[in-house]
Tab-separated table of C-alpha atoms in Angstrom:
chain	number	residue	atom	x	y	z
A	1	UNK	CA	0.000	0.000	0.000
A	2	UNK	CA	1.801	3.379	-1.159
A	3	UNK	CA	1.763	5.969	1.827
A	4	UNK	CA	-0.561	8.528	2.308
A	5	UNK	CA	0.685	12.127	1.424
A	6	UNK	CA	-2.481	13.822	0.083
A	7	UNK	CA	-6.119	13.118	-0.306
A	8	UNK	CA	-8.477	13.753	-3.355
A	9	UNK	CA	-11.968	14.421	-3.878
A	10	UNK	CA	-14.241	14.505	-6.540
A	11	UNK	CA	-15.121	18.486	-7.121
A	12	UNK	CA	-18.769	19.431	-5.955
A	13	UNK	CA	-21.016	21.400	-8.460
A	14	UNK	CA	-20.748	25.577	-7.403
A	15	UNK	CA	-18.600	24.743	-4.920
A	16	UNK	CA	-15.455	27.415	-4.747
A	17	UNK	CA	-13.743	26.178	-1.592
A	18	UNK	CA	-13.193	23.272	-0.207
A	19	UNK	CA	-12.606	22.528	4.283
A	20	UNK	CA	-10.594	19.022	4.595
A	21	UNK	CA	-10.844	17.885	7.863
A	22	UNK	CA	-8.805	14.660	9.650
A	23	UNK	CA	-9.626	13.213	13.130
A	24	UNK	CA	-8.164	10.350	14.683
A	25	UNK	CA	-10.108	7.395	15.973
A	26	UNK	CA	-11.255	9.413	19.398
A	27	UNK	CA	-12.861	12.090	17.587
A	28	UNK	CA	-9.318	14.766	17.915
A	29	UNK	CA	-8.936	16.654	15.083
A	30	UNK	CA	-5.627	15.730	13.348
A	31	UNK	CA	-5.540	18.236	10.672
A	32	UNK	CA	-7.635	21.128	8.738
A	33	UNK	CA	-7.022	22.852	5.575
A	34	UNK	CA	-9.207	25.353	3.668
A	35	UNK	CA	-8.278	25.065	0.078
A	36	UNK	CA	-9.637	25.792	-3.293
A	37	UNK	CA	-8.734	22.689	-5.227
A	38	UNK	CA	-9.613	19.157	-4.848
A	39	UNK	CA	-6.696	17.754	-3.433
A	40	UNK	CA	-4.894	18.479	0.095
A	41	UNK	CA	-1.454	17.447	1.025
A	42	UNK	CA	-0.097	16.415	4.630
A	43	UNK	CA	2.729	19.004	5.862
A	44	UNK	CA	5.410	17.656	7.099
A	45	UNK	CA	4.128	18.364	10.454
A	46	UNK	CA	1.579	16.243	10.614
A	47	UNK	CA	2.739	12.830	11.009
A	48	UNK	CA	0.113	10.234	11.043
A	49	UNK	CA	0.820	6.305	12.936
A	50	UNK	CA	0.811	3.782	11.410
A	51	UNK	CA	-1.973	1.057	11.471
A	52	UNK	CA	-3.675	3.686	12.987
A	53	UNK	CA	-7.019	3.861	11.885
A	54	UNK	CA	-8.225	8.156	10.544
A	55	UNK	CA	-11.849	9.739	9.536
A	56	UNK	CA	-12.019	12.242	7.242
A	57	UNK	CA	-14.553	14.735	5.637
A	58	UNK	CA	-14.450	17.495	3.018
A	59	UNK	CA	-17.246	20.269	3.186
A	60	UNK	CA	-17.914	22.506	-0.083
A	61	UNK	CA	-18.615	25.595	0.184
A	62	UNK	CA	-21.419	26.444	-2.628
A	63	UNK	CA	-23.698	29.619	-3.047
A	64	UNK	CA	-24.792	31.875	-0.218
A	65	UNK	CA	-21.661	30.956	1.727
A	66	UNK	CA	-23.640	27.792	2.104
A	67	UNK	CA	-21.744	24.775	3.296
A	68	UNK	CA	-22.478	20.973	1.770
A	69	UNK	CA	-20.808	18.447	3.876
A	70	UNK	CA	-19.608	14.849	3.063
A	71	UNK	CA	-19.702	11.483	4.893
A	72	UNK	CA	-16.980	10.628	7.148
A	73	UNK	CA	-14.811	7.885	5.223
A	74	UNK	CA	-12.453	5.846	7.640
A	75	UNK	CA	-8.475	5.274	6.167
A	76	UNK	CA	-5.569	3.944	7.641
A	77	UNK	CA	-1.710	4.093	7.003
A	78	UNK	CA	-0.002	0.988	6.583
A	79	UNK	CA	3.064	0.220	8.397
A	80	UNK	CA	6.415	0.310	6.177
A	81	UNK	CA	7.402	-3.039	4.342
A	82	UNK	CA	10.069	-4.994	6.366
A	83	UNK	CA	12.658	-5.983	3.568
């Protein structure tokens, strides 16, 4: 399984900015970005465990300043290959 460095979203009719939000499996949020694409990148500084099990959600902002949210979709990071 190839690490995770960025996640991707299919774009959302209207929408003109996207919130990405990460929590970990107690509910803590892990990491936010606001960003106008559909794609985020992890910073450096954000250094997620492996087997560790992550929810995430992306809300579109639309019209009005009206904001469309997703459903929470669960990923995990698997640990390194032992060679």
């Amino acid at each position: 399984m190839a690490a995770v460095n960025a996640l991707r979203w299919s774009p959302v009719a209207g929408a003109d900015r996207y919130r990405v939000t990460v929590f970990d499996a107690t509910g803590g949020v892990v990491f936010v970005a606001d960003v106008s694409d559909t794609a985020v990148a992890f910073p450096d500084s954000v250094a997620l465990v492996p087997g560790a099990s992550y929810l995430w959600k992306v809300n579109a902002r639309t019209g009005f300043d009206r904001w469309a949210a997703s459903e929470l979709a669960e990923f995990s990071i698997a640990a390194p290959r032992r060679r």
